[in-house]
Structure formats: C-alpha cells, structure tokens
Tab-separated table of C-alpha atoms in Angstrom:
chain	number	residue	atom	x	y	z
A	281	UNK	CA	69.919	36.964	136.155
A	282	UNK	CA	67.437	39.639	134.460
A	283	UNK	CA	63.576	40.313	135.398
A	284	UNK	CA	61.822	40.431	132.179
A	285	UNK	CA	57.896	40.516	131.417
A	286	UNK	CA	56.011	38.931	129.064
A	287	UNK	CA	53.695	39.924	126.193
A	288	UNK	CA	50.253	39.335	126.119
A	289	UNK	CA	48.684	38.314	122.937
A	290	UNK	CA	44.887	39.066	122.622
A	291	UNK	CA	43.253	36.451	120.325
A	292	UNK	CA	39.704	36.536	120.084
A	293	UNK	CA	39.269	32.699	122.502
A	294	UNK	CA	40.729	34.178	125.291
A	295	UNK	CA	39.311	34.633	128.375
A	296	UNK	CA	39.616	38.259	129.860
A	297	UNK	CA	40.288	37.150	133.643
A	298	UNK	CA	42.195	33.762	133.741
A	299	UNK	CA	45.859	35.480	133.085
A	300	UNK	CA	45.631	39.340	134.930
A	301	UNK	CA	43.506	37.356	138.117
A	302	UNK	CA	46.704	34.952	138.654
A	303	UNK	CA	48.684	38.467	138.666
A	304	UNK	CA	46.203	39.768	141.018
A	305	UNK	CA	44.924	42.195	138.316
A	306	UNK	CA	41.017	42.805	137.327
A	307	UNK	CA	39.822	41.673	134.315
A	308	UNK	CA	40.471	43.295	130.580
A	309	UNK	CA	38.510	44.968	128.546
A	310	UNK	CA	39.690	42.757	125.489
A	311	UNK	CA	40.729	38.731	125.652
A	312	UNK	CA	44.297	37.835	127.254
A	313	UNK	CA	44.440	34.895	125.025
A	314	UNK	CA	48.546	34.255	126.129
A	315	UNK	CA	51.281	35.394	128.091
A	316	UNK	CA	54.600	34.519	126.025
A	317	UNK	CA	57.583	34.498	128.435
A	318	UNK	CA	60.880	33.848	126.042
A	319	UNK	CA	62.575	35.260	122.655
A	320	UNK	CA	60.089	34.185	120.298
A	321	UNK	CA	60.499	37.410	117.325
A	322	UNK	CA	56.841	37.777	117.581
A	323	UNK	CA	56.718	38.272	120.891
A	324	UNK	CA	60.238	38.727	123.184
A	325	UNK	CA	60.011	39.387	126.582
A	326	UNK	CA	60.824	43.027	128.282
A	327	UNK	CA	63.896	43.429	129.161
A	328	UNK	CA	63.541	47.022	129.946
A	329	UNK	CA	61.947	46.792	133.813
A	330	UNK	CA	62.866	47.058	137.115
A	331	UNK	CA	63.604	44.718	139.623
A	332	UNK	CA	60.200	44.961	141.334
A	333	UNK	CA	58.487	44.671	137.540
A	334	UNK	CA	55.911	41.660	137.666
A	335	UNK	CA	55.535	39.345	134.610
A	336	UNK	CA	52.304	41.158	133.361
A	337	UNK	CA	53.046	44.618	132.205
A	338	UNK	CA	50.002	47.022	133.292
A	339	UNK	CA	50.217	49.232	130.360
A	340	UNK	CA	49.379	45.852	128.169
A	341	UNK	CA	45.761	45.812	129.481
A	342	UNK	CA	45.040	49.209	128.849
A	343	UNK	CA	41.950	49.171	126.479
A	344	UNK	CA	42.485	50.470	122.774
A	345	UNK	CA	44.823	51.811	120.624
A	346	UNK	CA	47.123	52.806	123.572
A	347	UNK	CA	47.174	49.389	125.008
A	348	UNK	CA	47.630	47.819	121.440
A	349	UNK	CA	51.272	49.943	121.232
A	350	UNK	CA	52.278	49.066	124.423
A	351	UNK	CA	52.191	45.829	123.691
A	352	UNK	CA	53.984	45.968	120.327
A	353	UNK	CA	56.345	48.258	122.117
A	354	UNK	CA	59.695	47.893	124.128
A	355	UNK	CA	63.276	49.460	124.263
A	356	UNK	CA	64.803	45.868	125.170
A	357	UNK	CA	63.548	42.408	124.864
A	358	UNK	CA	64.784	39.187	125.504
A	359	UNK	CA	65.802	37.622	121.954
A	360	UNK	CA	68.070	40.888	121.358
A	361	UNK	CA	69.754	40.521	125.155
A	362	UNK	CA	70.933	36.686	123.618
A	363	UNK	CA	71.774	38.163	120.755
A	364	UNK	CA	74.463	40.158	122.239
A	365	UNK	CA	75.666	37.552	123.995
A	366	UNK	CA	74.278	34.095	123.037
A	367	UNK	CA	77.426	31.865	124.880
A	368	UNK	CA	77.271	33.574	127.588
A	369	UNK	CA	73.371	33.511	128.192
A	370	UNK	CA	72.635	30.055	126.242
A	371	UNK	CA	75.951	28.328	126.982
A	372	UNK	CA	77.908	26.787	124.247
A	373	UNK	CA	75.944	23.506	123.686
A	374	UNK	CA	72.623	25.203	123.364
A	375	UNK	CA	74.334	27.502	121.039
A	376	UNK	CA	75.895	24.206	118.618
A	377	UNK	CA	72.705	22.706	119.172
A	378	UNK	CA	69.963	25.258	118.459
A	379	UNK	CA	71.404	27.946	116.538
A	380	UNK	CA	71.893	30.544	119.011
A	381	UNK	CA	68.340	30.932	119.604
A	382	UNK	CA	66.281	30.372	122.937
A	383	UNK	CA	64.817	26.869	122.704
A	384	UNK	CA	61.383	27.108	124.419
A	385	UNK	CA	58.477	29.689	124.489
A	386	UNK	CA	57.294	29.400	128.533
A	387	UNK	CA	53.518	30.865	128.149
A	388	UNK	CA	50.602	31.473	130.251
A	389	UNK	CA	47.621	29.763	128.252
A	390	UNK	CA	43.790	30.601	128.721
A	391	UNK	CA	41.151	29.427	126.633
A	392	UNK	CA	37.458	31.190	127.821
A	393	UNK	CA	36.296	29.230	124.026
A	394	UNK	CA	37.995	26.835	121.578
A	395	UNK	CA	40.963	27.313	120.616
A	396	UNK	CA	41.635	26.214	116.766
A	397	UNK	CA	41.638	22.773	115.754
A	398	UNK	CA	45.447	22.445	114.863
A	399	UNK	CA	48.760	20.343	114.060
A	400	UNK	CA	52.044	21.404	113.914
A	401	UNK	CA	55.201	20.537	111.858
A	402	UNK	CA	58.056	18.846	112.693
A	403	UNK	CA	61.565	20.041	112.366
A	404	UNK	CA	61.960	19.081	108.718
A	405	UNK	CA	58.604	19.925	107.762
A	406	UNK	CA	59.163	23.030	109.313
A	407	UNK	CA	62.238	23.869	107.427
A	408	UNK	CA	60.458	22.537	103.950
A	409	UNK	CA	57.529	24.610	104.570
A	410	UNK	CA	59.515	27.666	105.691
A	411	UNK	CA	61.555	27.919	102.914
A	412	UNK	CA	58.255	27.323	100.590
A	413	UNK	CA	56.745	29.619	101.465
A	414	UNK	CA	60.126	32.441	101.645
A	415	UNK	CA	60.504	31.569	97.953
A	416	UNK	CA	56.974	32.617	96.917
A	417	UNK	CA	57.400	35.539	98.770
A	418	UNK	CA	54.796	35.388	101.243
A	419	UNK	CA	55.427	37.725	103.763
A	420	UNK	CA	56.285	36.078	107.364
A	421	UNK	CA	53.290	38.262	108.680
A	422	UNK	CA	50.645	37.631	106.088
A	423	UNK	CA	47.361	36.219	106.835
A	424	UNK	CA	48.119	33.127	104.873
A	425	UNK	CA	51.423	32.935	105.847
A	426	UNK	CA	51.480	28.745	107.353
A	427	UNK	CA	55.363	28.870	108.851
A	428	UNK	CA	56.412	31.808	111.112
A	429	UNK	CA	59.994	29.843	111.199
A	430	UNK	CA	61.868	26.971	110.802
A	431	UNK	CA	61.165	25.217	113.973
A	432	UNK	CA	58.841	22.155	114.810
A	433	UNK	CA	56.721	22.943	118.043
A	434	UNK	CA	56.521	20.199	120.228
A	435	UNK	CA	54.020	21.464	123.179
A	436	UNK	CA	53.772	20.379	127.002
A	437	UNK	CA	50.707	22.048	129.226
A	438	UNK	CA	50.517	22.220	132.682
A	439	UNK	CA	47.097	22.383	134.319
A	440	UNK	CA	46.866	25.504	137.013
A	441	UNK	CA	42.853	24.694	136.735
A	442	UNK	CA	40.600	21.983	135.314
A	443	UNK	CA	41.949	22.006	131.754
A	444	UNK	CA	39.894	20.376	129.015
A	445	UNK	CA	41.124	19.472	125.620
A	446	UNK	CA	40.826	17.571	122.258
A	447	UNK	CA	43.787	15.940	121.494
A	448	UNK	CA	44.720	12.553	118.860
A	449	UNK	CA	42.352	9.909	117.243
A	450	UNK	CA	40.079	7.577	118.531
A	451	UNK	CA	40.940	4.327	117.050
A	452	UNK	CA	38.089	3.339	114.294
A	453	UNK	CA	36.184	1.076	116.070
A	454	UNK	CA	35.622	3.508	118.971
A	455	UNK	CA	34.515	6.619	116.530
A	456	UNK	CA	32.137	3.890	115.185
A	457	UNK	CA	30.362	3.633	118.436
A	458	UNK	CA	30.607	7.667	118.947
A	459	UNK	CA	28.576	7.635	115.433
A	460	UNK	CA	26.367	4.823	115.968
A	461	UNK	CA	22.471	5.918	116.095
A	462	UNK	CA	23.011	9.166	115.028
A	463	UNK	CA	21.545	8.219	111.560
A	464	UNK	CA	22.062	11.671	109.730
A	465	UNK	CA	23.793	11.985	106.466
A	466	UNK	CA	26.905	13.162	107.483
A	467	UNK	CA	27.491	10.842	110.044
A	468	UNK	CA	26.383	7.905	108.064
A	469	UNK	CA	29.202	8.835	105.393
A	470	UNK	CA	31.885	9.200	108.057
A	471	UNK	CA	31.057	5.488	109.565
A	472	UNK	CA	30.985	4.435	105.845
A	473	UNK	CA	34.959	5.421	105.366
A	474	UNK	CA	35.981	3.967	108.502
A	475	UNK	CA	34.100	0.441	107.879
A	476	UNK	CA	35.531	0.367	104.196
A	477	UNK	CA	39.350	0.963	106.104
A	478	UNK	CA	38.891	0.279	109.521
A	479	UNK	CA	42.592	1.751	110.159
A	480	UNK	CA	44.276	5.191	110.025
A	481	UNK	CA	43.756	5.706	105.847
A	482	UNK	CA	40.070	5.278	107.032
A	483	UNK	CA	40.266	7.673	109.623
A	484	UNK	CA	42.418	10.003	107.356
A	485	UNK	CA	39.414	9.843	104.595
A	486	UNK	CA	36.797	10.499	107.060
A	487	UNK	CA	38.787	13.594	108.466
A	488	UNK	CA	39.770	14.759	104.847
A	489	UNK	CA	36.122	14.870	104.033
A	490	UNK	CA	34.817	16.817	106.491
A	491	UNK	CA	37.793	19.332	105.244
A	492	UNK	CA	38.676	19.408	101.939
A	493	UNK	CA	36.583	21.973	99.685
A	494	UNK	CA	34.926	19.213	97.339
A	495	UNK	CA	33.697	17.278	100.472
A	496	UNK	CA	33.030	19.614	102.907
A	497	UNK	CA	29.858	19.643	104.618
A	498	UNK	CA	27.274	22.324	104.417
A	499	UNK	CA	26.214	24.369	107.771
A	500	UNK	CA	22.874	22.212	108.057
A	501	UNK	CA	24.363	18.899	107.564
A	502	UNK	CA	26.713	20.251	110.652
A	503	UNK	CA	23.323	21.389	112.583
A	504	UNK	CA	21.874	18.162	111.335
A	505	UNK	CA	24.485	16.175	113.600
A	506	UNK	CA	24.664	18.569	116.353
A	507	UNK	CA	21.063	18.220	117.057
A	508	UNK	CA	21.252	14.779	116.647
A	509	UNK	CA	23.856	14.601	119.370
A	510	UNK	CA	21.560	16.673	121.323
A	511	UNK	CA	18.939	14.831	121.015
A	512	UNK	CA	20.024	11.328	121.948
A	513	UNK	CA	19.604	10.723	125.673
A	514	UNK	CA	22.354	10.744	127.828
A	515	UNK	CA	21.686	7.018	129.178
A	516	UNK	CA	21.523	6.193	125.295
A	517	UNK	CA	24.667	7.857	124.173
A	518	UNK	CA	27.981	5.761	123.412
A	519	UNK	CA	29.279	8.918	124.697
A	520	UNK	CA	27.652	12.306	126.256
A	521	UNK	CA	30.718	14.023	126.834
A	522	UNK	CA	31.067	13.859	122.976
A	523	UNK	CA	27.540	14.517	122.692
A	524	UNK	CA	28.452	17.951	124.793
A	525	UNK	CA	31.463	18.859	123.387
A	526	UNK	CA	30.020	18.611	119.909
A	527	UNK	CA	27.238	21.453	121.280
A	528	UNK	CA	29.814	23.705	122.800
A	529	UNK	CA	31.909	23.715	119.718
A	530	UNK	CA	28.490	24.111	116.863
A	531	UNK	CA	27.680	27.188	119.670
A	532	UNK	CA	31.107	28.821	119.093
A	533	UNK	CA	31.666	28.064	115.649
A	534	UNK	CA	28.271	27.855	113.869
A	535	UNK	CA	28.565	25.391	111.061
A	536	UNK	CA	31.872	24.832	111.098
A	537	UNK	CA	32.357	21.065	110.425
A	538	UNK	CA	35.404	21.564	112.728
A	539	UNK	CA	32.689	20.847	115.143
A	540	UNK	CA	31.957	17.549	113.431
A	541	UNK	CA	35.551	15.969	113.760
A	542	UNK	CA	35.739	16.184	117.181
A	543	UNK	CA	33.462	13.525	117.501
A	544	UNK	CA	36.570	11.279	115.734
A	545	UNK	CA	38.862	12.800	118.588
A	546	UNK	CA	40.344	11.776	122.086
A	547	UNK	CA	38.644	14.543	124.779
A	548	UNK	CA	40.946	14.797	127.791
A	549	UNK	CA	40.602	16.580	130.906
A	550	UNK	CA	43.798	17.144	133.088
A	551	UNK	CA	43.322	18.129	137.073
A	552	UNK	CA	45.658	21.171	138.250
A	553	UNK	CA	49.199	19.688	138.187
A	554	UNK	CA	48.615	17.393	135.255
A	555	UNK	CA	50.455	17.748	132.342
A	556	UNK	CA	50.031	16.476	128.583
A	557	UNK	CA	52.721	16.056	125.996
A	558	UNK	CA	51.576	17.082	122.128
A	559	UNK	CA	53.896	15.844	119.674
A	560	UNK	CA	54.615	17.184	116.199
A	561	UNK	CA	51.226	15.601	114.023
A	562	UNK	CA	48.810	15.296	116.415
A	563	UNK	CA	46.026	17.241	116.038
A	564	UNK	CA	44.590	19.028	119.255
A	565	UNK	CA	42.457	22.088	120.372
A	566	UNK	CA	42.027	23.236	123.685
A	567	UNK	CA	38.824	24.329	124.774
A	568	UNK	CA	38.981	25.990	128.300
A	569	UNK	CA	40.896	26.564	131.759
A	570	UNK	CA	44.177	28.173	132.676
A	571	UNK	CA	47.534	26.513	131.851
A	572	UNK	CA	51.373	26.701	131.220
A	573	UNK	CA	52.535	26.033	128.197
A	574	UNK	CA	56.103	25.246	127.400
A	575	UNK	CA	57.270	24.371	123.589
A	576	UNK	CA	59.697	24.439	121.386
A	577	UNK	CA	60.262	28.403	119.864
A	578	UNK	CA	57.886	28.329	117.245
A	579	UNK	CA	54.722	29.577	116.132
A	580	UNK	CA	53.805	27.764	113.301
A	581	UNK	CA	50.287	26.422	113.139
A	582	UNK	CA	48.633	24.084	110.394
A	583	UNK	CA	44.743	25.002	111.425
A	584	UNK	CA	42.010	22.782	110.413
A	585	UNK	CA	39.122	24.758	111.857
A	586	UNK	CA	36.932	26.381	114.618
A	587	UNK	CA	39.066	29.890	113.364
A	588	UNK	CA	38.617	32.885	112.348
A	589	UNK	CA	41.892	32.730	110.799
A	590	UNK	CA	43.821	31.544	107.799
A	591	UNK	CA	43.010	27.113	107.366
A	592	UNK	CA	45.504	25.628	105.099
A	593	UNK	CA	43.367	21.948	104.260
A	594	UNK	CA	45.951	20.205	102.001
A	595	UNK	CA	49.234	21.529	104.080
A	596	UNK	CA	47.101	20.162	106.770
A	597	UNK	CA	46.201	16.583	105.687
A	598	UNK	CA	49.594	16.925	104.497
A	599	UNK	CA	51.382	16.321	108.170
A	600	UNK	CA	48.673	14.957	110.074
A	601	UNK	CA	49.049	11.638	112.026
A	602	UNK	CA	45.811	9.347	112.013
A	603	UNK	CA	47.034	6.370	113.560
A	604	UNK	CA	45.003	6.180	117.031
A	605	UNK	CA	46.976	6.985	119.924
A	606	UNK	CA	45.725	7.861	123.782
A	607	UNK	CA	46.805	11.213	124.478
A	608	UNK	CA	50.159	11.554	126.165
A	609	UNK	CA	50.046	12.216	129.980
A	610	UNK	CA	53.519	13.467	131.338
A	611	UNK	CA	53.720	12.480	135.363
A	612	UNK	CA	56.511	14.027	137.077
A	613	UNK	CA	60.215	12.761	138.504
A	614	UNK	CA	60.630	14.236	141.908
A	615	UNK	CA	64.296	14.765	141.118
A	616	UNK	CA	64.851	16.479	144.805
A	617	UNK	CA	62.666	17.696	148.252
A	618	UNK	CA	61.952	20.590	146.361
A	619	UNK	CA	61.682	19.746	142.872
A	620	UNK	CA	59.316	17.394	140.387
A	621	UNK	CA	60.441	17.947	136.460
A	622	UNK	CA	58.004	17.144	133.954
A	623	UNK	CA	60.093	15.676	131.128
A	624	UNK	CA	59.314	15.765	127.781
A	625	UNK	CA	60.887	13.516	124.820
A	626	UNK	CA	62.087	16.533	123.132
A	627	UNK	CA	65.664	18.354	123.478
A	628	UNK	CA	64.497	21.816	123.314
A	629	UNK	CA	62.749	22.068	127.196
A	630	UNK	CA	61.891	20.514	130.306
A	631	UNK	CA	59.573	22.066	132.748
A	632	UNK	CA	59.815	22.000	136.190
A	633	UNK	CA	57.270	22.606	139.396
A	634	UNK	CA	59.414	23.984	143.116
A	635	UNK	CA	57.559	23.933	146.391
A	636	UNK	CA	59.796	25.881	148.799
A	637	UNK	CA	58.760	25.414	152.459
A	638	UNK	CA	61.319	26.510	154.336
A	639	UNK	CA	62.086	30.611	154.576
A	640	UNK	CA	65.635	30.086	156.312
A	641	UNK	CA	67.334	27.156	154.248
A	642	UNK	CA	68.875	27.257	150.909
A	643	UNK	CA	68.116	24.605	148.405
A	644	UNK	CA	69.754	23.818	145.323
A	645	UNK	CA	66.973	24.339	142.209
A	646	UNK	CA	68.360	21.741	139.507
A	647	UNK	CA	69.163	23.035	136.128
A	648	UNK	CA	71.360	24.324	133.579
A	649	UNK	CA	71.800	26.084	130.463
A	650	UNK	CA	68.993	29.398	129.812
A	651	UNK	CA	66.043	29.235	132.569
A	652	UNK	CA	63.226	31.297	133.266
A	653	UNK	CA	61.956	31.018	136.767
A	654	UNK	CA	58.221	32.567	137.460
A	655	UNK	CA	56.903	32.718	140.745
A	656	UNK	CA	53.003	31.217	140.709
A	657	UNK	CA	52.690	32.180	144.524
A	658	UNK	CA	54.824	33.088	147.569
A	659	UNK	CA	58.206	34.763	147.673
A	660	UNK	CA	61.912	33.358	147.730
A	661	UNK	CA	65.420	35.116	147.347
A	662	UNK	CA	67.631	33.318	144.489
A	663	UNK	CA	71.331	33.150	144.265
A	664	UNK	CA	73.284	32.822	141.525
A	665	UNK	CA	76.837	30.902	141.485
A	666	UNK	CA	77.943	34.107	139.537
A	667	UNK	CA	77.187	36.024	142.104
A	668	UNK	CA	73.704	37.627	141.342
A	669	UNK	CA	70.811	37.774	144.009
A	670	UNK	CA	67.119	38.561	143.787
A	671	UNK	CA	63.988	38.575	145.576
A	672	UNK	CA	61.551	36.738	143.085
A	673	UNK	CA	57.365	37.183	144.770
A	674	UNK	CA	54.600	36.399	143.642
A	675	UNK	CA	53.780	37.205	139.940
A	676	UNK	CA	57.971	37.813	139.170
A	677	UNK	CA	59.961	35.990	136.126
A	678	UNK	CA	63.850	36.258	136.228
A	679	UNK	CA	65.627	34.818	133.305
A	680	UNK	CA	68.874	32.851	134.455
A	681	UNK	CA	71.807	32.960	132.405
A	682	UNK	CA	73.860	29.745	131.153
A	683	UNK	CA	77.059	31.637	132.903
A	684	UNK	CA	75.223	32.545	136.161
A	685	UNK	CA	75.409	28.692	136.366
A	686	UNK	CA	73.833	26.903	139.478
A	687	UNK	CA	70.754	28.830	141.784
A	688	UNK	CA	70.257	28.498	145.250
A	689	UNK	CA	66.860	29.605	146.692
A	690	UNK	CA	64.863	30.114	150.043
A	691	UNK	CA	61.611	31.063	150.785
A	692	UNK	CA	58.024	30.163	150.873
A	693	UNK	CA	55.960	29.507	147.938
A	694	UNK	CA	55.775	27.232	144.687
A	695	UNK	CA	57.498	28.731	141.257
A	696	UNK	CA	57.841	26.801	138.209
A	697	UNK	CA	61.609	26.449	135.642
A	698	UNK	CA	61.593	26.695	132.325
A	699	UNK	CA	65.152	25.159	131.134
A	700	UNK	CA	66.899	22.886	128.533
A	701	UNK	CA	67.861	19.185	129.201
C-alpha cells in the first residue's frame, strides 16, 4: 500500500474551483481541468510523498512557470513503481491480460465550459491508428498526433454534483422534431439528409456535413440557427433544453458548427451518485459539474469540435457510431453493507462507492488485483492482508497492491475503489 498524488492537467474548459475546493484548497489562478490518479505516461501519479501527502499536490497550483514544472516534475511516479515490479503490484492475470500496464486512469473531472465534442477508438482501432501514425513518424506529443497509445478508452463518470452532458444520437425522427420550425438554411439541409435516410447513414450524412471541409457551415449559417433557437418560444419549442444548450455552446465556441450537432445529440443530466457508461464510438462532450472518471489507460481522443485543439474529421467519421442509442446509465450492485460497485461491461475497471459508518468495526472492502482507494470525505484506517496499515482522511489516495491482497477498513466517511474485475 503506497500514498501517491495525482497530476493536475490545466486545459483551457476547466473550472478553477471544482477540483482544489473538494481538497479544501482555494481556487487557481489557471483552470484544473483534471486530476489523473493512475500510470497513464502522460501523467503518473507521485510516488514520492509522505504518508500525510493529500491527492492534490500544493506546488501544482502555484501560478506560472513554477507551477507548470511542478507539475511536469517528480522523482517517482506510479507507472515506474509497476514497472519494477508489475506481478507483484498488478498480479499475474492483470499482467497476461493487459500487458503489464495499469488498466484504468481514476480522474477527478471538472468542466466550468464544454469540453470537446469527441469519440474514442476501440482496442483494434486503437492499435491500427497507433501504429499509423508511429510509421509516419508523428511524434506521440505532436499537436496532430490522434493516438497517444494503443488502448481503446472505454469511460464511466460518476456525478459528485449535477453533471450535464451530450452523449449518443437521437434517433432520426426525434432530431426531425428538434429541427422542425427552425426554417434556416442549415437546418433545412440537415432535416433534408435525415428524411432522404431516415436511419443511421442519414444521421451519419447530416453529421458529416456539418464537419467535413467541403460541407462545413460558415460562422453565420451557425449564428443563423443559434438565433433561431433563441428565438422560438419556449412553449413552442420541440425542445428548450436543446434550444439552451445550442446558446451555451455558440457562446463558448463562436461559430463552431460543433454547436450545430448537438442539436442531433442525446443531452443527459446525472444527479450526484449517478453514473453513465461511454462506450468506444459514441460521441459525447461534457459540458459542466464535478465528476469521477474511471477508463480504460488511454488518452486517445478523435475530436470533432468545440476545441481549440487538433480535429481529425475523416479519422473521426471514420469510428463513429450513428445508430441511435439512449445514453447508458450504470445503477449500482450493493455487493455488501458497505459497498455499491458500479460495473461497467469492460475488463479493464470497475468503480466502486464505500460508506463507512461505524469507527470501531472492521469491514471487509471487496476487491482484488491493483486498487486505488481515495477518500471523498471522513477518515478510516485500512489494513492490508500483507500486513500494511494506514490512516486514509479526507482528500488521501493509497494505491493497493495485487500482493497486499484483501483490505479491511474502519472509520467514518465515504471513499470510492478504483480496481479490476
């Protein structure tokens, strides 16, 4: 068992208060877009802290350059502690199974604006894409680099606060309604595709030409449907939380026809303790609250648009799933008094919620294999069947090791477990 910290990541959606005020920390100076807790090589955990280190590292919201090389910096991370041992801290199976490598990326997620309209691969698209792009000799950290690694990225989120996102297609005949009576160009074009396929191609074509370079809409005929949105009245509207979401996104991303498609998407809002399972395909974007993210270790990213950052249409369009599907909702097995697991239909993670009530009885926390516990609030003492003990409070992340094997824990408090099935 090891405290380790995470590393903050400071893209330009993130809100500045959402991740340091659950650590009981002021606000930053700069966006705290993420908090990666795991072995990801773009971002490994701290190793190098003491046992009374919380997950949040001080020195990473320091303002400027300073703070920028203390987060690039550390003597010891997590992904080189595996390394030197990856049995003994995976366990064989994970080992056979996922290639010595941590499985999941456990993050703290906060979105103050939208994040990027994205998909991402799966496993073999991963590897295809990967290897692509290795043998043109783009460099892993280039701008326009598309696959950070050979992994697909699966994604769970757990709501800590009112968590709204975009996420799958409507089916055809519901975008038809969202773009009834809007009766601007744009729009009019868009129903046109769907009504000449009313199925997924048609939904594909629509998507495709609000994307690709030879059908791309112009920033007015995006203003042109914002307003129109705006304009319609609420009573009169197929849908005014499409009609608002569309606004929020044109205010953001001025003319970015990013703002357009969500008006073809599902919008979903999970209540804290809700969770929703992303699969490889779907495209999604989150758009605002506080949330833990658990996924497969990757970062690759196939962005469509609301981004500053590098869009790759045809790689895109390319993986994309248009067939309509309700976005998938993840409710919990209460697999003990002290335990509800949130399991996904991947093998790489499973992430589970603890509510310890009692400060003088042990419990058993169900698991096995690499975990990282974090403590959201309160204070227990762990115990390892290896032999290891720790206090974990409030704001703490221990990672467990496969050969610590079972954990015992008392206390006071709720903590959520990061493991593999």
């Amino acid at each position: 068992m090891h405290v380790i910290q995470g590393r903050v990541k400071d893209y330009d959606w993130g809100a500045a208060h959402l991740i340091p005020g659950t650590f009981g920390k002021p606000a930053a100076s700069f966006p705290v877009a993420e908090l990666w807790l795991g072995a990801h090589p773009a971002g490994p955990a701290r190793c190098d802290v003491d046992s009374r280190a919380i997950a949040l590292n001080d020195a990473d919201l320091a303002a400027g350059e300073a703070g920028r090389h203390a987060r690039e910096r550390a003597a010891s991370d997590l992904r080189g502690y595996i390394a030197a041992d990856p049995e003994g801290t995976l366990g064989a199976d994970v080992v056979n199974h996922h290639g010595g490598q941590l499985p999941y990326l456990l993050k703290l997620i906060a979105p103050a604006k939208p994040l990027s309209l994205q998909v991402h691969p799966s496993l073999e698209q991963a590897r295809i894409g990967f290897d692509r792009e290795e043998a043109a000799g783009i460099d892993v950290d280039a701008a326009e680099r598309s696959y950070k690694d050979r992994n697909h990225k699966p994604e769970l989120v757990y709501a800590m606060t009112q968590f709204e996102a975009l996420v799958g297609f409507r089916t055809p005949r519901r975008i038809l309604g969202v773009l009834e009576g809007l009766n601007t160009e744009l729009t009019d074009a868009l129903a046109a595709c769907i009504r000449a396929q009313p199925d997924a191609r048609g939904v594909r074509d629509a998507f495709a030409s609000l994307l690709q370079e030879d059908t791309r809409p112009d920033a007015q005929a995006v203003a042109d449907v914002v307003a129109a949105c705006q304009n319609r009245p609420a009573d009169d509207s197929p849908s005014p939380r499409a009609d608002a979401i569309i606004a929020k996104l044109a205010a953001n991303y001025p003319g970015d026809p990013g703002a357009v498609a969500s008006l073809l998407l599902n919008p979903v809002t999970l209540q804290p303790g809700e969770a929703m399972f992303t699969p490889a395909g779907t495209v999604h974007a989150y758009t605002s609250g506080l949330g833990l993210e658990i996924m497969a270790n990757s970062d690759n990213v196939l962005r469509a648009g609301l981004t500053s950052k590098y869009v790759n249409v045809p790689e895109l369009l390319n993986i994309v799933e248009t067939v309509a599907a309700p976005p998938i909702r993840i409710a919990p097995e209460r697999i003990s008094p002290i335990q509800s697991t949130h399991y996904a239909p991947v093998d790489d993670f499973e992430l589970s919620i603890i509510e310890l009530r009692h400060a003088n009885r042990t419990a058993s926390i169900r698991g096995a294999g690499p975990r990282i516990i974090l403590a959201l609030e309160g204070a227990c003492e762990l115990w390892t069947e290896s032999g290891q003990q720790h206090v974990l409070n409030t704001g703490q992340a221990v990672f467990v090791r496969a050969d610590d094997g079972k954990v015992r824990a008392r206390g006071f408090g709720r903590f959520v477990q990061a493991d593999v099935p």
